[in-house]
Structures are given as C-alpha cells and as structure tokens.
mmCIF file of C-alpha atoms in Angstrom:
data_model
loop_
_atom_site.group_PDB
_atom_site.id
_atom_site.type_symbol
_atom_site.label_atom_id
_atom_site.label_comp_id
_atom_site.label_asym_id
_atom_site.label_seq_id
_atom_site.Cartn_x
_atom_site.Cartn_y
_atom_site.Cartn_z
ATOM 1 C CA UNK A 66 90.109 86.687 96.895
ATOM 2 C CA UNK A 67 93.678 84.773 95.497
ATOM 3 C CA UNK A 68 94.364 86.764 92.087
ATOM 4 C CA UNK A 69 97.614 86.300 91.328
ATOM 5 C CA UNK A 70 98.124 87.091 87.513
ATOM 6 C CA UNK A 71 101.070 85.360 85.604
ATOM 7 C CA UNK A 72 102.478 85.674 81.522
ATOM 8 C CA UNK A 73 105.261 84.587 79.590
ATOM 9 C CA UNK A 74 107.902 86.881 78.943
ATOM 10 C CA UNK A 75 110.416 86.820 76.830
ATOM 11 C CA UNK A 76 113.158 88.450 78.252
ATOM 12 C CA UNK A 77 114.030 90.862 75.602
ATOM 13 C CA UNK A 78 111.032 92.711 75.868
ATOM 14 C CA UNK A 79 112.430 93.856 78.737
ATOM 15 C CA UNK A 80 113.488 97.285 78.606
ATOM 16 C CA UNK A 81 117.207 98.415 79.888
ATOM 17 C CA UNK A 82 116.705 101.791 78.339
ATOM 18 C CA UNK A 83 113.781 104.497 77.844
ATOM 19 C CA UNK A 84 112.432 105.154 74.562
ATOM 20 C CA UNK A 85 114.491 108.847 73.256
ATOM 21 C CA UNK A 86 112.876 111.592 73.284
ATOM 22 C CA UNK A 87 110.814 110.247 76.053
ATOM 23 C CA UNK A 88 107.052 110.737 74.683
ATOM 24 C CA UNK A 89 108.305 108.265 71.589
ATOM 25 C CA UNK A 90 107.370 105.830 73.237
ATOM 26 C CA UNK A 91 104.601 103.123 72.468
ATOM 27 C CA UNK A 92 101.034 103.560 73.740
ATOM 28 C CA UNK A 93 98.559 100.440 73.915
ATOM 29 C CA UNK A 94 95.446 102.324 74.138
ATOM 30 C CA UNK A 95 92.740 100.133 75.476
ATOM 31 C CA UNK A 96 88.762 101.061 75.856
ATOM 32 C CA UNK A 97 86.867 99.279 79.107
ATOM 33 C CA UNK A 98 83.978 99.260 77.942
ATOM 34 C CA UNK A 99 84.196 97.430 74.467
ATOM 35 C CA UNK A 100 87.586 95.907 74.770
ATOM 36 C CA UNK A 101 89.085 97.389 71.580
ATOM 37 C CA UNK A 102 92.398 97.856 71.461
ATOM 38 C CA UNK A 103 94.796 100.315 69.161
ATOM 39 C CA UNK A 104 98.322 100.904 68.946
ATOM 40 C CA UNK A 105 99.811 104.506 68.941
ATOM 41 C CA UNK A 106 102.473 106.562 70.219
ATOM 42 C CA UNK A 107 102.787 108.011 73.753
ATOM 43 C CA UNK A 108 102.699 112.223 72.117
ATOM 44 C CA UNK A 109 99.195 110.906 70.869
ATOM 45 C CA UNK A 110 97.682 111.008 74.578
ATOM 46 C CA UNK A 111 96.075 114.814 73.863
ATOM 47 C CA UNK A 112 93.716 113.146 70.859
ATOM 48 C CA UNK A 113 92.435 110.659 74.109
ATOM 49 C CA UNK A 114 91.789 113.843 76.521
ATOM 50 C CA UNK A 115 89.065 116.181 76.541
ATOM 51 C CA UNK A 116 88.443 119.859 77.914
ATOM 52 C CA UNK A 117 87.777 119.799 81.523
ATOM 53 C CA UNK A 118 89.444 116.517 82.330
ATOM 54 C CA UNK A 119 91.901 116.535 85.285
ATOM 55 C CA UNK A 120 95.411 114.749 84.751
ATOM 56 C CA UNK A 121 96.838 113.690 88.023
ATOM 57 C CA UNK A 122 100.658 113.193 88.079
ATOM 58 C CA UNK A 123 103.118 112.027 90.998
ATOM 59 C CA UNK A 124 105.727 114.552 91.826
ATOM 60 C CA UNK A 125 107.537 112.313 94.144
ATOM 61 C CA UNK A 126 111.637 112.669 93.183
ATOM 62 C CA UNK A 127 114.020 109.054 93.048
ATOM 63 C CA UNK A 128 116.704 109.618 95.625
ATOM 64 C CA UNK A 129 120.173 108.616 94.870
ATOM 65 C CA UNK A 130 119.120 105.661 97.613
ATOM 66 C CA UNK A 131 122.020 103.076 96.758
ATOM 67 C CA UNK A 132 125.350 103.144 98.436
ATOM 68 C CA UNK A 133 128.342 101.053 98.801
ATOM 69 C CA UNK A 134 131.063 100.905 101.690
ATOM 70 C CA UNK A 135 132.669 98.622 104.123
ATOM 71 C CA UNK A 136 132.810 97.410 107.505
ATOM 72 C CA UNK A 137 135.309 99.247 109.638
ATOM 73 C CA UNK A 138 136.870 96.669 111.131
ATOM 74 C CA UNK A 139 137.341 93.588 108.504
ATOM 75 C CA UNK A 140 136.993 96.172 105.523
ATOM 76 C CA UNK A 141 134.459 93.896 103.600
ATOM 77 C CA UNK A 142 132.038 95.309 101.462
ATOM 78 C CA UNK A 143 128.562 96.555 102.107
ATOM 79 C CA UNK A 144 125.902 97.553 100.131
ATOM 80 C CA UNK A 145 122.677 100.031 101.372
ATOM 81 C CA UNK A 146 119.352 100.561 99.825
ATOM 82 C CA UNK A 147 118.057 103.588 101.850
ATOM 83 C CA UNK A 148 114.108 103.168 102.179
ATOM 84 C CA UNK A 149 112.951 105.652 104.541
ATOM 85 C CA UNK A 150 114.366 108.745 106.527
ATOM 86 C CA UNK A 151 113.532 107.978 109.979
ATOM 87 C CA UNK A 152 115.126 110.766 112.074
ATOM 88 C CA UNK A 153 117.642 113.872 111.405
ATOM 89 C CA UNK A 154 119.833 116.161 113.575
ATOM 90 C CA UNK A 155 122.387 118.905 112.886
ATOM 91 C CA UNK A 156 124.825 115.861 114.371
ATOM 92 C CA UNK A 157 122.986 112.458 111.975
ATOM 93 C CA UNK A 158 120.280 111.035 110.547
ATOM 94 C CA UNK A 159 118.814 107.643 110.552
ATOM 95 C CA UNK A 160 117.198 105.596 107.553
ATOM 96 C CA UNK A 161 115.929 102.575 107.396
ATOM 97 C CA UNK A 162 117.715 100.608 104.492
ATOM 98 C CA UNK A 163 117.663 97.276 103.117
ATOM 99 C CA UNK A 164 121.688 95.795 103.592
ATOM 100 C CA UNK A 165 123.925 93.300 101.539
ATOM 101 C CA UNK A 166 125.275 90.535 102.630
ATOM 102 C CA UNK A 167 122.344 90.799 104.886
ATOM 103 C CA UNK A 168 123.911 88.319 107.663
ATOM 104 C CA UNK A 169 126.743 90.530 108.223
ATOM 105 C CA UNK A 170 125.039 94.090 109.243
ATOM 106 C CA UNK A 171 123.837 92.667 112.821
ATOM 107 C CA UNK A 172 122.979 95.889 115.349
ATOM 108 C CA UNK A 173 126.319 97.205 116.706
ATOM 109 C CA UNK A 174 128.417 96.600 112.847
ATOM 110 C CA UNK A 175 130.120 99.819 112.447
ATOM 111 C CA UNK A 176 130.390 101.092 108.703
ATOM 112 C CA UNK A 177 132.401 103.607 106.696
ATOM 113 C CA UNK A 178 131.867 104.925 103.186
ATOM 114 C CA UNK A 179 133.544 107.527 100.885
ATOM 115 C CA UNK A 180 136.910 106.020 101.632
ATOM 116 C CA UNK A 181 136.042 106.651 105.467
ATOM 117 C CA UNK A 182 134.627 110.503 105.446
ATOM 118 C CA UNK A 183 130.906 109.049 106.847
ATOM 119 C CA UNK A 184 130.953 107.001 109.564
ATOM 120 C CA UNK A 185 128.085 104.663 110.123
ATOM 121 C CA UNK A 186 126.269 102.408 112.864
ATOM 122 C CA UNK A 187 123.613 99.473 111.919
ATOM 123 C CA UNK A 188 121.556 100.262 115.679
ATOM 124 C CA UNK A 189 118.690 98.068 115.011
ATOM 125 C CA UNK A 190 117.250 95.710 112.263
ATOM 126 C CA UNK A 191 113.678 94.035 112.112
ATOM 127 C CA UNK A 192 112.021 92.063 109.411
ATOM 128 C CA UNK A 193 115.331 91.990 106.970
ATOM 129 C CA UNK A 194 115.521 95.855 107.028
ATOM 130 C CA UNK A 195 117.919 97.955 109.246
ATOM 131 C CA UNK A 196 118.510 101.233 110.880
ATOM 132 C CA UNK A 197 121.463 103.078 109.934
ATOM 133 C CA UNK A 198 122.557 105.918 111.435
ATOM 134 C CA UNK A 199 124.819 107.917 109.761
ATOM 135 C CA UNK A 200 126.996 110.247 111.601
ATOM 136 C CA UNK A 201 128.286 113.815 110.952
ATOM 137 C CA UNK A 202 127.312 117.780 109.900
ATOM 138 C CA UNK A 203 125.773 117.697 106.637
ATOM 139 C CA UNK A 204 125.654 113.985 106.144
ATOM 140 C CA UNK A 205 122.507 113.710 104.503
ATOM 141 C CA UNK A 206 123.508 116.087 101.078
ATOM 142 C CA UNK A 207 126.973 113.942 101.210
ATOM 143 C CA UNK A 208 124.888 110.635 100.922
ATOM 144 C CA UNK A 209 122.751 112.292 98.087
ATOM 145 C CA UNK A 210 126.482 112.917 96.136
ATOM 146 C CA UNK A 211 127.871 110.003 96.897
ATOM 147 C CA UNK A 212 124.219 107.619 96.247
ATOM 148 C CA UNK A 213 123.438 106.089 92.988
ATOM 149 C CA UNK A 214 120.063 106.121 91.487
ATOM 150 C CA UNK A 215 118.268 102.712 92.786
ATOM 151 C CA UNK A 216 117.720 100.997 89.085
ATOM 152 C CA UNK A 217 115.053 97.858 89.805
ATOM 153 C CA UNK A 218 116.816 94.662 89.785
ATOM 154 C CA UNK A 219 115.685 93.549 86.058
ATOM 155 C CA UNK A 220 117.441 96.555 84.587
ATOM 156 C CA UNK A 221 120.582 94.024 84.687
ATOM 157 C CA UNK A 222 123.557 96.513 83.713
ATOM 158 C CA UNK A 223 125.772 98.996 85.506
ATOM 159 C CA UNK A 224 124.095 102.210 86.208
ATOM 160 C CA UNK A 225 124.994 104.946 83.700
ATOM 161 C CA UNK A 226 125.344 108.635 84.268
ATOM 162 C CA UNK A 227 122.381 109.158 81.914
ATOM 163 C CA UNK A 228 119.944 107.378 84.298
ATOM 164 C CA UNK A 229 120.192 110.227 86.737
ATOM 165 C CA UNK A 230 117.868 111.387 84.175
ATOM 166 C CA UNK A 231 116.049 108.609 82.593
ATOM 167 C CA UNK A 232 114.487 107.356 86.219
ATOM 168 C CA UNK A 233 113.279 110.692 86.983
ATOM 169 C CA UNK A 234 109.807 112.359 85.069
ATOM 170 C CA UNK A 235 110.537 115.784 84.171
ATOM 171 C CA UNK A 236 108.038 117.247 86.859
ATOM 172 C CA UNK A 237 109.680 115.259 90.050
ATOM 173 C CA UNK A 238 109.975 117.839 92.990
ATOM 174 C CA UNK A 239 109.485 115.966 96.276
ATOM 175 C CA UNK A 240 112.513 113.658 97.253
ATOM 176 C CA UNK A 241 111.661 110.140 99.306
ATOM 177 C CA UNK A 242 110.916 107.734 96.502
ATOM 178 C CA UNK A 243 113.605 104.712 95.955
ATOM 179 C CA UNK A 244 111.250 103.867 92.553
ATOM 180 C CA UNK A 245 110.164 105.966 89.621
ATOM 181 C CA UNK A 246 106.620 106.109 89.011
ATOM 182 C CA UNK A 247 107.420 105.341 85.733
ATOM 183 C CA UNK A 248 103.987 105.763 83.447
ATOM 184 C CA UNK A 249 105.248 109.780 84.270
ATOM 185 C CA UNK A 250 108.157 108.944 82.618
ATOM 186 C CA UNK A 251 106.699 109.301 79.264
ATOM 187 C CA UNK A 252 105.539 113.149 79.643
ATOM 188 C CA UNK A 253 107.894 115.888 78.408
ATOM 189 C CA UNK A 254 107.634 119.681 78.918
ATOM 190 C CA UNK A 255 105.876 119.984 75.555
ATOM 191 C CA UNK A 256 103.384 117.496 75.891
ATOM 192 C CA UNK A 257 102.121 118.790 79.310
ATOM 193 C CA UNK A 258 101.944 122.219 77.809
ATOM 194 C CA UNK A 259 100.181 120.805 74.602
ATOM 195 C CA UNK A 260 97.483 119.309 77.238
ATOM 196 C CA UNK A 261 97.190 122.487 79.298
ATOM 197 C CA UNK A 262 96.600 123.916 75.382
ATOM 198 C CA UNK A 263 93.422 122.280 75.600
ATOM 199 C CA UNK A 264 92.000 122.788 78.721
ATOM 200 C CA UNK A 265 92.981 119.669 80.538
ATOM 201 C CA UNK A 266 93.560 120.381 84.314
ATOM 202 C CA UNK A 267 97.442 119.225 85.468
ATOM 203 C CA UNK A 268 97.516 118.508 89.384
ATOM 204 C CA UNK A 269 99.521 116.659 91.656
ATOM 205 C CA UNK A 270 99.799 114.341 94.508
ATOM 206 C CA UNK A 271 102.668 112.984 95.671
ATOM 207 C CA UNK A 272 103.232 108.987 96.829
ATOM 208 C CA UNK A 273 107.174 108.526 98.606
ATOM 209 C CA UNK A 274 107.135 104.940 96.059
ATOM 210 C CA UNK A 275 108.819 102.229 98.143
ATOM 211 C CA UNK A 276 110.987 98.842 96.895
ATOM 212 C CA UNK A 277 107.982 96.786 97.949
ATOM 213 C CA UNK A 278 106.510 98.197 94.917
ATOM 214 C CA UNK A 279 107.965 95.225 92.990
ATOM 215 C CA UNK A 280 107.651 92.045 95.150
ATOM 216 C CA UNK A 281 105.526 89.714 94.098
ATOM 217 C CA UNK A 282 102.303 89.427 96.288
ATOM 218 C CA UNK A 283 102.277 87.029 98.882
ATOM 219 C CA UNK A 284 100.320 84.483 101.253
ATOM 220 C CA UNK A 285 100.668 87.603 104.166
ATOM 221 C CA UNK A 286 99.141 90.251 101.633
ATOM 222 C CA UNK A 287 96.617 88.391 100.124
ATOM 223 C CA UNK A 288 95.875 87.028 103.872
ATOM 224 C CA UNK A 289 95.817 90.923 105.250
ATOM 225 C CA UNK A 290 94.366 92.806 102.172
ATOM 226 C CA UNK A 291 97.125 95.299 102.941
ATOM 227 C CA UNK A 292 100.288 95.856 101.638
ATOM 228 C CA UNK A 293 103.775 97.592 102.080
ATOM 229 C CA UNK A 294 102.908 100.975 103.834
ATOM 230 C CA UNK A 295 103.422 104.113 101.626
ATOM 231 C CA UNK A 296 103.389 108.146 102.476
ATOM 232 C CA UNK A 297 101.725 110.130 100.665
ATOM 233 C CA UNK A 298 100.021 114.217 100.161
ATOM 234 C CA UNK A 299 96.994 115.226 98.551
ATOM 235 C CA UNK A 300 97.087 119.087 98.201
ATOM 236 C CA UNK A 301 93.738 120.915 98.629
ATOM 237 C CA UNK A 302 94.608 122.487 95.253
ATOM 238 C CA UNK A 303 94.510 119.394 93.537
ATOM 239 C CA UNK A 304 90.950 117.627 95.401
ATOM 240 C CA UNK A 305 89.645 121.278 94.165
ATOM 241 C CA UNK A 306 90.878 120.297 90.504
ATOM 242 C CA UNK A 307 89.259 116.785 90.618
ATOM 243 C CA UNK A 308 85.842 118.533 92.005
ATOM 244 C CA UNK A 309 85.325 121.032 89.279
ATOM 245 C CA UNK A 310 86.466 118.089 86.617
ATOM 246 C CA UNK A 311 83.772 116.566 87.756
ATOM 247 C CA UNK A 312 81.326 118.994 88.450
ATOM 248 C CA UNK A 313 82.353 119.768 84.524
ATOM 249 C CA UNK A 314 81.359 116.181 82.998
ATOM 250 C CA UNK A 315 84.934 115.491 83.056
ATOM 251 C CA UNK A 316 87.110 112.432 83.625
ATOM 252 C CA UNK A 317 89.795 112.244 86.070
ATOM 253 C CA UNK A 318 92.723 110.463 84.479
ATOM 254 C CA UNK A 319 95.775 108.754 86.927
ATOM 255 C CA UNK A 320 98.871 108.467 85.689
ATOM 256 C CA UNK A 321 100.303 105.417 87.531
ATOM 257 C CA UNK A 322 99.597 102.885 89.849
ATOM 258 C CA UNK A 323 100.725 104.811 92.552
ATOM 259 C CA UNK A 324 98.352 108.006 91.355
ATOM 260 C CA UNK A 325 95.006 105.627 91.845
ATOM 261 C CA UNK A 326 96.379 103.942 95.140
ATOM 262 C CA UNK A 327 97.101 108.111 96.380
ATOM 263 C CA UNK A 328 93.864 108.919 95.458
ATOM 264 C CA UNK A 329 91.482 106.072 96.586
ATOM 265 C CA UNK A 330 93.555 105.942 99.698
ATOM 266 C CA UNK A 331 92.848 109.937 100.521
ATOM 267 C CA UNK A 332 88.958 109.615 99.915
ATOM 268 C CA UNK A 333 87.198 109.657 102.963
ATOM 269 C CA UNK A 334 90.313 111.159 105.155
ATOM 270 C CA UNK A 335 88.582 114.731 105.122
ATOM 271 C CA UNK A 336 87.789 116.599 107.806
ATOM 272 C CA UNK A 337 83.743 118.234 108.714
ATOM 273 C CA UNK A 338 80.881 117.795 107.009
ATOM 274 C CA UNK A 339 81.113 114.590 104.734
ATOM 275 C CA UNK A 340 81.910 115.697 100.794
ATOM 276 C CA UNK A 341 82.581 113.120 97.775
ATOM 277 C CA UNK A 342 85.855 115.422 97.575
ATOM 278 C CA UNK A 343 86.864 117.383 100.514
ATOM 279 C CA UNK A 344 88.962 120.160 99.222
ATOM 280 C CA UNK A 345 91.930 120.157 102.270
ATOM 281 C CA UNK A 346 95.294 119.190 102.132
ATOM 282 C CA UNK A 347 94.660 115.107 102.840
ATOM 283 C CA UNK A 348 97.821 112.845 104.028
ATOM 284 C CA UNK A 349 98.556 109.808 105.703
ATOM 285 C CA UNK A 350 100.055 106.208 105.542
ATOM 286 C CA UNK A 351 98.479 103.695 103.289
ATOM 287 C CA UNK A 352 98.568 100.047 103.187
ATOM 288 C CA UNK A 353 95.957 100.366 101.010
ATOM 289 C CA UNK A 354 95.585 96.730 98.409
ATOM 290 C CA UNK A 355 93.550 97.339 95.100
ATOM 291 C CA UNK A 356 92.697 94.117 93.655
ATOM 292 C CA UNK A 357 89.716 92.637 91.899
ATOM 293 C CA UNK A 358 86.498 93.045 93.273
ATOM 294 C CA UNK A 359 87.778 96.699 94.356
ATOM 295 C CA UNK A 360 85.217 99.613 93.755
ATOM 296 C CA UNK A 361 87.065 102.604 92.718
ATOM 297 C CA UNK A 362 85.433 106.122 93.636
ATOM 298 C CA UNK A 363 87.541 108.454 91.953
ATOM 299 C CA UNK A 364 89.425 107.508 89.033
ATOM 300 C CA UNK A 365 88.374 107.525 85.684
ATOM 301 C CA UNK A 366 91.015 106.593 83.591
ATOM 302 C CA UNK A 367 94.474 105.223 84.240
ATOM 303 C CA UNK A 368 97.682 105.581 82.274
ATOM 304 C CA UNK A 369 100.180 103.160 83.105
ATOM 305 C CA UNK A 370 103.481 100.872 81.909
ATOM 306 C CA UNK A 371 103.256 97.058 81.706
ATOM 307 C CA UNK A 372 103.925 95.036 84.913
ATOM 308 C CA UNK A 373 105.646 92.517 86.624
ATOM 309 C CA UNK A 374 103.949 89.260 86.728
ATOM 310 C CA UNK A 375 102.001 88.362 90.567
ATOM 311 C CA UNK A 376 102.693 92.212 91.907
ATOM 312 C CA UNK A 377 100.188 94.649 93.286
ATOM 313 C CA UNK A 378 100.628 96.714 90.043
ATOM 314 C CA UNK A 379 99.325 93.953 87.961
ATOM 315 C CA UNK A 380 96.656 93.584 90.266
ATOM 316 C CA UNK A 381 95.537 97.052 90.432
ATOM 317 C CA UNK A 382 95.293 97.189 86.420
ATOM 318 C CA UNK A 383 93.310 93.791 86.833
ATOM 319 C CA UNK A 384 90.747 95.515 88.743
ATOM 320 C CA UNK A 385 90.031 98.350 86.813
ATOM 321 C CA UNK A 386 89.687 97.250 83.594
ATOM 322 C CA UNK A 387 89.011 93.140 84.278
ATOM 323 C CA UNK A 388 91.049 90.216 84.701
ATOM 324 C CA UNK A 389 90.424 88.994 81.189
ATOM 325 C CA UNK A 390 91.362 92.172 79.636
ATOM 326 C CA UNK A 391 94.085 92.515 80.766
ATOM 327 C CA UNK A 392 95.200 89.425 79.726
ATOM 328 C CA UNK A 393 94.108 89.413 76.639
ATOM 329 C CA UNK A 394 95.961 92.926 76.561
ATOM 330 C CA UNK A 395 99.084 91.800 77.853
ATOM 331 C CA UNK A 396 99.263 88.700 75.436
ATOM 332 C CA UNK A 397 98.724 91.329 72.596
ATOM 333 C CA UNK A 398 101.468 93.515 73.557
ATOM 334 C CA UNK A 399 103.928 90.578 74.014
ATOM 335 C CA UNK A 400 103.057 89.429 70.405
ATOM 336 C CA UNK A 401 103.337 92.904 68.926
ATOM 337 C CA UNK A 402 107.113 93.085 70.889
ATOM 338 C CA UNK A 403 106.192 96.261 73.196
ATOM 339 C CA UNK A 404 108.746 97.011 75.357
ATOM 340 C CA UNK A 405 107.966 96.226 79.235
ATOM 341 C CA UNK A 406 108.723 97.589 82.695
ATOM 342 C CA UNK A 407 110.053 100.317 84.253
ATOM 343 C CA UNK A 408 111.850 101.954 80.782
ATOM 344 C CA UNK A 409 108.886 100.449 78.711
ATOM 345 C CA UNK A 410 105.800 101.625 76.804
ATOM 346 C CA UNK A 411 103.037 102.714 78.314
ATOM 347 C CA UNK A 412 99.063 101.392 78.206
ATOM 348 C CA UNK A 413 96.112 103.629 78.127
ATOM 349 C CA UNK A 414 92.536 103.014 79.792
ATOM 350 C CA UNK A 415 89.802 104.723 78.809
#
C-alpha cells in the first residue's frame, strides 16, 4: 500500500518552544468513532480517562547526542550525531553516529574534541553512518558533559540551556534516545498524580527513539514494510497492568507513536503457552511499519503531537483513526493556528 500523507504548513505554526508550564498546552481531542472534534487544554486529559484504564508512557531519556570537534591533522571542523552505543571498555567505546561534512570522516580520519582531551578514530562507515571510537578512561560521562541535546532540524535556532529540560518528559529514566517522545512532553508531576487520583494505571515501556524517526518514508520502506530498526523493553510489570485493564473493561491508552509501535511490536514475543498478554519482561529489535490497513491488537487510545508531513508518525496516526480523519483533523488544527511538532500541542484519540 503507497500512503504517503502531505498538508500545507505554514511555517509559523511551527513550534521553537514548549508551551510553559508544560500541561498548558493545546489538546485536539478527537473521537474515532463519530469524528467529532473539540478543542481543550492538555491538564484536561483526566475528564477523557476512566477508572481502570492503563496509561502507557516511554521512559526512554534524550542523550546529550550532538558534538562538535575537529580533525587532528587539518583542524577543520566536525560535527557528530551519536545514534547508537555499539561497544564499551574501561579503555573506549564505540557509537555509531551520523558525521558532518560527511565526505570528510572516511575510516582511518582521526578526531579530537574538548580542545584535544578525547581523542577519536572514524574505524568504519556504512550506509552514510559511521563508527567512532572514542578513546580514553571515562570517556563516555565526558561526552555526556561535553554533548548538546540533539534539537530536530526544524527547531531552527541555537540550542538554549533551557532545552536540557524542555526535550526531556519529566518521567525519562533510561538513556539511548537521540529524540524526545514528545506527546510525554506534555505530562507534569501533578497531572500524573491527578490520574493515579482516579484509578488510572501508569506503566512503562521504554523505545531507545532513533533520528530515522523523522525522515520522510521512502520507495525502500514502503517497498520492505519495515522501517529504521528501534530497541526497545516491555517490563512484565507493565503487560500485567495492560491485562488487568483489560480484564477490568478498561482502555489502554499510548502516549506516542513510539508507545503503540513498543507495544504492537512486543505482542506475540512471549514465551510458553500462547496468552493475548504474556506477563514477562518482552524485548527485542523492531522494524516494525504501522500504516493503513494495519490491525492493532492492543491499543486503545493514542495521545500524540502533530506530525511531519510523509513520515511513519503520520502514518501510524493514519491508521488508527483513518486517513480521512486525520486529514480533516489536521486541516482543522492548521486553521485554528495549533502549534505543531516536536514543542507543539498535542491530539487526543478516543
């Protein structure tokens, strides 16, 4: 199936910075079933919950993942995007990054950063993405000081100390991810507790969110059905959760793209006697591709921001509530000027 959703845009609905306090941000609540759409604000999400339904949040943490240097022996400068640990020792450890200017960091280009305290060699590149191995005792926690956070290219301004912050949710506790899962970014301290208030289960899963996250899809994805590979835990604890939500009548509700794709993805991985939702710790790869036509087994309801045009985000939203809907959704938050992306308002599906 070729999907590939497109909208206009006008560029300053793009958000630079988050809505302060965080849960004052906008919420486009939209119901499946009969299409009707209202406009409220994110600290309304208790009135849309009910006792006994299970929240699932991603507790992956953004890693300071961009650094800058220079080559050691012309002294021009290099940027790194670290994607992926790929190795550590007491003496290095090895990432796979993403390098600028790209024709420059062949296998063999020695590197230096922090004014030539961490030494660095590009040892191998495939596919536009290198291995890096940085070299020395405790390298690893001097790349987290020296790293900024990894803002997505359409947040076009310098970084600022305060997005440290901003592109982290408030319950992050798992560092890998070089992107926010950014529909958490919206929940505060006080509105989780308000929800626990209630009797709403709060679990976890945590998806390490790569950069593919926001390239657009392609001919090779839409030939493959799969798409950048992503890491990601299930605890038993939180399969447990989603079987007595359900077992209670209740709903389980994702909170981000990257919460359904966890979820969908772990389904079926479990061990013994076959269950609808084996309760063991469940992780693994995925390359899993949720588009149209997909038949979802778990989730319920999905909160989530407003994405880029032609990405696997879009896509995902266009299969669980319907292509038209979601356009007619998307037109309806352009005209009512909701803010969109990563620092943007958030949506609501029901």
């Amino acid at each position: 199936i070729r999907v590939v959703l497109t909208y206009a845009l006008p560029k300053e609905l793009i958000a630079k910075r988050p809505a302060e306090p965080r849960d004052s941000a906008r919420l486009l609540a939209l119901e499946r079933s009969s299409g009707q759409i209202s406009h409220r604000v994110f600290r309304d999400i208790p009135e849309f919950l009910k006792p006994g339904d299970c929240l699932v949040l991603n507790d992956t943490k953004v890693i300071p993942a961009r650094l800058y240097g220079k080559k050691a022996v012309t002294g021009g400068g290099i940027e790194l995007l670290l994607l992926e640990r790929e190795e550590a020792s007491e003496k290095h450890v090895i990432y796979r990054c993403l390098g600028q200017p790209a024709k420059n960091l062949r296998p063999g280009t020695r590197l230096v950063l922090d004014h030539g305290s961490i030494q660095a060699e590009v040892i191998a590149w495939k596919e536009g993405e290198r291995w890096v191995r940085f070299e020395g005792r405790g390298v690893e926690q001097a790349l987290y000081r020296l790293g900024q956070v990894p803002l997505p290219p359409y947040i076009d301004r310098p970084v600022q100390p305060e997005d440290a912050d901003w592109y982290q949710t408030v319950y992050a506790r798992q560092p890998g991810a070089v992107a926010a899962p950014t529909a958490g970014l919206h929940f505060t301290e006080s509105l989780l507790s308000r929800l626990r208030a209630v009797d709403v289960r709060i679990a976890f899963v945590t998806l390490h969110v790569g950069w593919g996250t926001f390239k657009p899809v392609g001919e090779k994805e839409l030939a493959s059905g799969r798409l950048h590979p992503e890491r990601f835990e299930v605890p038993a604890e939180t399969m447990g959760a989603i079987q007595e939500a359900k077992g209670r009548g209740g709903r389980v509700i994702a909170v981000g793209t990257t919460v359904v794709r966890t979820l969908e993805a772990a389904i079926g991985r479990g061990e013994g006697p076959a269950t609808p939702y084996p309760r063991q710790d469940l992780s693994g790869e995925t390359c899993l591709f949720i588009r149209p036509g997909f038949e979802f087994k778990l989730v319920d309801a999905l909160i989530t921001n407003f994405h880029l045009p032609g990405t696997s985000l879009l896509l995902l939203v266009a299969a669980f509530v319907g292509e038209e809907q979601i356009r007619q959704a998307y037109e309806e938050a352009v005209q009512r000027k909701y803010r969109f992306y990563s620092y943007g308002d958030a949506m609501l599906i029901t």
